[in-house]
Tab-separated table of C-alpha atoms in Angstrom:
chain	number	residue	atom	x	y	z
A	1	UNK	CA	0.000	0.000	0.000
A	2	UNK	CA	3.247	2.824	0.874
A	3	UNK	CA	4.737	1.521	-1.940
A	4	UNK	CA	1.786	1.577	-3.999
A	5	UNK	CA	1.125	5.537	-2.821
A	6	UNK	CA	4.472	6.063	-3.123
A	7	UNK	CA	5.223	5.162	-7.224
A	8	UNK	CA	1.812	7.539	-7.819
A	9	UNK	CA	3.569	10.796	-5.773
A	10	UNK	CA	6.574	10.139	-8.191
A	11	UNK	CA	4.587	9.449	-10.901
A	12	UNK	CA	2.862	12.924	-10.695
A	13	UNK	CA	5.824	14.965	-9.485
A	14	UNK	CA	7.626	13.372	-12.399
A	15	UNK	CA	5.010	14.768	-14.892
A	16	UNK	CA	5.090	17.869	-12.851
A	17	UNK	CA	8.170	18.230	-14.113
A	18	UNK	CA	7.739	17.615	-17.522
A	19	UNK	CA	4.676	19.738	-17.754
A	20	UNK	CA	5.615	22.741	-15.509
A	21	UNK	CA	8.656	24.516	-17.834
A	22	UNK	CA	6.378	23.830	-20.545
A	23	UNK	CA	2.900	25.556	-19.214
A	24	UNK	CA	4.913	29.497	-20.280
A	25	UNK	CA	5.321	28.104	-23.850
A	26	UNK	CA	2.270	26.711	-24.194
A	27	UNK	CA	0.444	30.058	-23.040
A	28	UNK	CA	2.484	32.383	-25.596
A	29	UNK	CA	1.289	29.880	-28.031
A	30	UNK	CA	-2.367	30.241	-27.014
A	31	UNK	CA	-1.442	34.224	-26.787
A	32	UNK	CA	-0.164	33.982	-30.953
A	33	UNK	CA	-3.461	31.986	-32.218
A	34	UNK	CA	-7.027	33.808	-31.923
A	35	UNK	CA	-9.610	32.126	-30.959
A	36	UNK	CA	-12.996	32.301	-33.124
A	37	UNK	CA	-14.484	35.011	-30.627
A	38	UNK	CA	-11.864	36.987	-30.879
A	39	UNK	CA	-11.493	36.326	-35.302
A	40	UNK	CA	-15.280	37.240	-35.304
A	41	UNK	CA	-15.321	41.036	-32.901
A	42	UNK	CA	-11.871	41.641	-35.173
A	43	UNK	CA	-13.950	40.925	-38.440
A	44	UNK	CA	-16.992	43.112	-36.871
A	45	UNK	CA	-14.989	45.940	-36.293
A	46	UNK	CA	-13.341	45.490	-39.776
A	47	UNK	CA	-16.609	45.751	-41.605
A	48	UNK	CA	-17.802	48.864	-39.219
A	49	UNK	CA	-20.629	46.559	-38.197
A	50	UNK	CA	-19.296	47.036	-34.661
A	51	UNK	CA	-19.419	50.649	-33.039
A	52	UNK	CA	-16.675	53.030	-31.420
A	53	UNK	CA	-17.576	51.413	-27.798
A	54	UNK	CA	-15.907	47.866	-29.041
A	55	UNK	CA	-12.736	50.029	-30.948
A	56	UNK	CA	-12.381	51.325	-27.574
A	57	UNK	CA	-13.127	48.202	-25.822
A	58	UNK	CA	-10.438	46.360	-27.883
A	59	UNK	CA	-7.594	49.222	-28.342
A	60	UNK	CA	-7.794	49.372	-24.202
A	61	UNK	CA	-7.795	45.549	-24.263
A	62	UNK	CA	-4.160	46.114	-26.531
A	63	UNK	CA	-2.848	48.957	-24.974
A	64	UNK	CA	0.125	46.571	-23.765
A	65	UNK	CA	0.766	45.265	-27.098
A	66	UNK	CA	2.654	48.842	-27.907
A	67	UNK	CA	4.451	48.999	-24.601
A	68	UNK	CA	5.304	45.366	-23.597
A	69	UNK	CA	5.430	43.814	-27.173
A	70	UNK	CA	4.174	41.003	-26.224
A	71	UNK	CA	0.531	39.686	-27.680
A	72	UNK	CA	-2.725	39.250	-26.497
A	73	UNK	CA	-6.098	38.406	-27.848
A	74	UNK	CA	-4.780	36.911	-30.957
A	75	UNK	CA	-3.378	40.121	-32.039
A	76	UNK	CA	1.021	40.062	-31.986
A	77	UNK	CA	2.854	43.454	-32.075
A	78	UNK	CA	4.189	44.558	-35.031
A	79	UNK	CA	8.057	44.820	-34.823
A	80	UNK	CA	9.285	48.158	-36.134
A	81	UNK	CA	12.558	50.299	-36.795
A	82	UNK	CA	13.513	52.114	-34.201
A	83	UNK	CA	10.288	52.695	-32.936
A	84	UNK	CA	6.941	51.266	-31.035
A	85	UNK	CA	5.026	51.278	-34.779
A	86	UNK	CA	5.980	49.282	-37.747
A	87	UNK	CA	7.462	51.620	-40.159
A	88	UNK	CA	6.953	48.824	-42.592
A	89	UNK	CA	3.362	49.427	-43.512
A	90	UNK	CA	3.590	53.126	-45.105
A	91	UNK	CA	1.281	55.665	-43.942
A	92	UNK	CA	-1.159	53.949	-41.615
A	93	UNK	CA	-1.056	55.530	-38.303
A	94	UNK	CA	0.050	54.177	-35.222
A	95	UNK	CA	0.407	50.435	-36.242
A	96	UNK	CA	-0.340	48.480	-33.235
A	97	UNK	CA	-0.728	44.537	-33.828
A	98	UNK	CA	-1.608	42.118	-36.470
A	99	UNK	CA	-3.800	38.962	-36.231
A	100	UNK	CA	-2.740	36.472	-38.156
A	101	UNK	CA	-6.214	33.908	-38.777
A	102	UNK	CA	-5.578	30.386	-38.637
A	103	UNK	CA	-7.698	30.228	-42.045
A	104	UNK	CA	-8.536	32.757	-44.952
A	105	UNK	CA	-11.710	34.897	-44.054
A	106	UNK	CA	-14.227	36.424	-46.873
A	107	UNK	CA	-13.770	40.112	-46.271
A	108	UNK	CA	-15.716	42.371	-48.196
A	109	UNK	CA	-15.581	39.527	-51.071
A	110	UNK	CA	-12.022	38.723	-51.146
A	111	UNK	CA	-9.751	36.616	-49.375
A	112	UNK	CA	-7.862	37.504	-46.270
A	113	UNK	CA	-5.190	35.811	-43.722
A	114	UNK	CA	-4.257	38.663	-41.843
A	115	UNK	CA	-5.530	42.381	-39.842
A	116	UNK	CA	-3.792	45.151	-38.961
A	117	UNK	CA	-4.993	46.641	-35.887
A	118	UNK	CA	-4.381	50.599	-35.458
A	119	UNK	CA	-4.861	53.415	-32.829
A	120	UNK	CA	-7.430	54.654	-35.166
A	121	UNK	CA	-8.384	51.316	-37.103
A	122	UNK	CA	-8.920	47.881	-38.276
A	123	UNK	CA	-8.043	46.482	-41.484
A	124	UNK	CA	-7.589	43.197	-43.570
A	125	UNK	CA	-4.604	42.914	-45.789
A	126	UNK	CA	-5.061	41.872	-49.250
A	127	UNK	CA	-3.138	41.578	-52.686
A	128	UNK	CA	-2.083	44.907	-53.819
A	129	UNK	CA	-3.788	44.914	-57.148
A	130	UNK	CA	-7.322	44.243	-55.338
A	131	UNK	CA	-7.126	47.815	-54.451
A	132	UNK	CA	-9.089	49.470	-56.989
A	133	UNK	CA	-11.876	46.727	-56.571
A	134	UNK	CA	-11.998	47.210	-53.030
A	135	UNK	CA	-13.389	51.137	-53.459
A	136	UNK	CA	-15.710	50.173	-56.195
A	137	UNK	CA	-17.113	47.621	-53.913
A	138	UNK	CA	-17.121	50.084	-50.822
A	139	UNK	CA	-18.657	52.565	-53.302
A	140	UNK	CA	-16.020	54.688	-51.837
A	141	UNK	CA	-15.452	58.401	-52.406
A	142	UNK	CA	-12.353	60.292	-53.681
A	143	UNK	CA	-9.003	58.696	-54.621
A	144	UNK	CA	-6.117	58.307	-52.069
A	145	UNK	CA	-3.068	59.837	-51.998
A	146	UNK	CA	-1.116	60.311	-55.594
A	147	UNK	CA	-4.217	59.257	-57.398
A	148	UNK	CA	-3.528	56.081	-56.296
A	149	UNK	CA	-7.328	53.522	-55.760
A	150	UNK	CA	-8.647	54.575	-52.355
A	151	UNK	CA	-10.831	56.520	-50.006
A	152	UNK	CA	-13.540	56.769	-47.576
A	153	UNK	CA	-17.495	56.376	-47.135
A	154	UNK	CA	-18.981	57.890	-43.431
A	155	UNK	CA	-20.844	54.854	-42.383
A	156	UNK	CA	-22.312	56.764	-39.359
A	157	UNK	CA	-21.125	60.219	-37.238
A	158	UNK	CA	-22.746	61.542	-34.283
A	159	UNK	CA	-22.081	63.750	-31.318
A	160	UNK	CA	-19.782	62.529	-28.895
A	161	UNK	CA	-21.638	61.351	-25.325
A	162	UNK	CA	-19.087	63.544	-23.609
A	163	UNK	CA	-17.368	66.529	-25.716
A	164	UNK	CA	-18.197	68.768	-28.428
A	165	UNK	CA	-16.907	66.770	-31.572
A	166	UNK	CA	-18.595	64.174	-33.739
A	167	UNK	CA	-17.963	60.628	-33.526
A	168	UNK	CA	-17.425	58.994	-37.090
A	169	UNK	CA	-17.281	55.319	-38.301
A	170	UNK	CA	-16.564	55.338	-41.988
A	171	UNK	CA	-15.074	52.544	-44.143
A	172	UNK	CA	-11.802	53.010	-46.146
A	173	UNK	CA	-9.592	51.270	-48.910
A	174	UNK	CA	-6.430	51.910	-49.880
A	175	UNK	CA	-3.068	50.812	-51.833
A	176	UNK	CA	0.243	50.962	-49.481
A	177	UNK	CA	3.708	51.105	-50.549
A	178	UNK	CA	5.122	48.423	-47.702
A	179	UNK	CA	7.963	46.189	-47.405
A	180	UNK	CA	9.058	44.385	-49.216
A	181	UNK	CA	5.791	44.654	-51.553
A	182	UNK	CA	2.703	47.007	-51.939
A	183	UNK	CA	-0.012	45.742	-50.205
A	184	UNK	CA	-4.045	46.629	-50.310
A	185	UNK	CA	-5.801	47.265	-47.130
A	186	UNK	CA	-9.875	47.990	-46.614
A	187	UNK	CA	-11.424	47.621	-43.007
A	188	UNK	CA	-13.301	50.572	-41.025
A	189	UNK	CA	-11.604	53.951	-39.240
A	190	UNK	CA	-12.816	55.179	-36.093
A	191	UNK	CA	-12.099	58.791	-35.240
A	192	UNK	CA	-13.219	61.941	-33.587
A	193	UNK	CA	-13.403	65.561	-35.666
């Protein structure tokens, strides 16, 4: 019966051991891969079918993404040059984190593996060329910069709860020159004016 007790307290710390240095790994795995709940609020907030309370929500969720570099949620910091934002992706403001989804998603009728999560936005990545579809589809207005495909389409502004300035949700496309090759990106801006 000791003996018997014994072999199963050895048995256990021995597993002990070969679990326990393994449980950090394991949980900055789990930290790296999103999990559907958090693939479907990203892809919400993408499409602007989410409002300004779940940016918020989400970019105060992040904030430690920027300072720690170390992910959460699903989302992984971007590494950049010499600075907290990736200086890889052009002239999107304040990068913060990408998601990288386990599978392609259908976003706004084209393929996409991967967001871009900024202080001001989310976006899915896409094939460069795709750009000029994406603003037809969007039924967006005005070109972006250098008469390059892009722009924007208010989806829906209103006063701010608290302040004097006007809330606005509006959907945007737009060709980037990034490294090392251009890239497409569409997905919904939240901002204050």
């Amino acid at each position: 019966m000791i003996t018997r007790t014994l072999n199963r307290i050895l048995l256990l710390a021995g597993l002990w051991l070969v679990i326990a240095p393994n449980a950090p790994a394991a949980e900055s795995i789990r930290d790296t891969v999103p999990r559907q709940d958090e693939i479907d609020q990203a892809l919400a907030l993408v499409s602007c079918k989410a409002d300004r309370t779940a940016f918020r929500a989400l970019a105060h969720q992040l904030r430690d993404i920027a300072t720690r570099g170390k992910p959460s949620g699903g989302w992984q910091p971007i590494a950049g040059k010499g600075g907290g934002y990736s200086n890889a992706l052009g002239d999107i403001p304040g990068v913060v984190a990408e998601m990288k989804l386990p599978a392609p998603a259908l976003v706004f009728g084209h393929s996409s593996t991967r967001l871009i999560l900024s202080r001001s936005s989310v976006v899915a990545v896409f094939d460069a060329a795709l750009a000029a579809d994406l603003s037809k589809a969007l039924s967006l207005d005005g070109p972006g910069t250098q008469g390059e495909p892009g722009g924007m389409r208010v989806v829906q502004s209103a006063p701010e709860a608290d302040g004097d300035g006007i809330e606005v949700m509006a959907l945007v496309a737009q060709r980037i020159e990034a490294d090392p090759m251009p890239i497409a990106v569409a997905g919904c801006l939240y901002f204050t004016r």
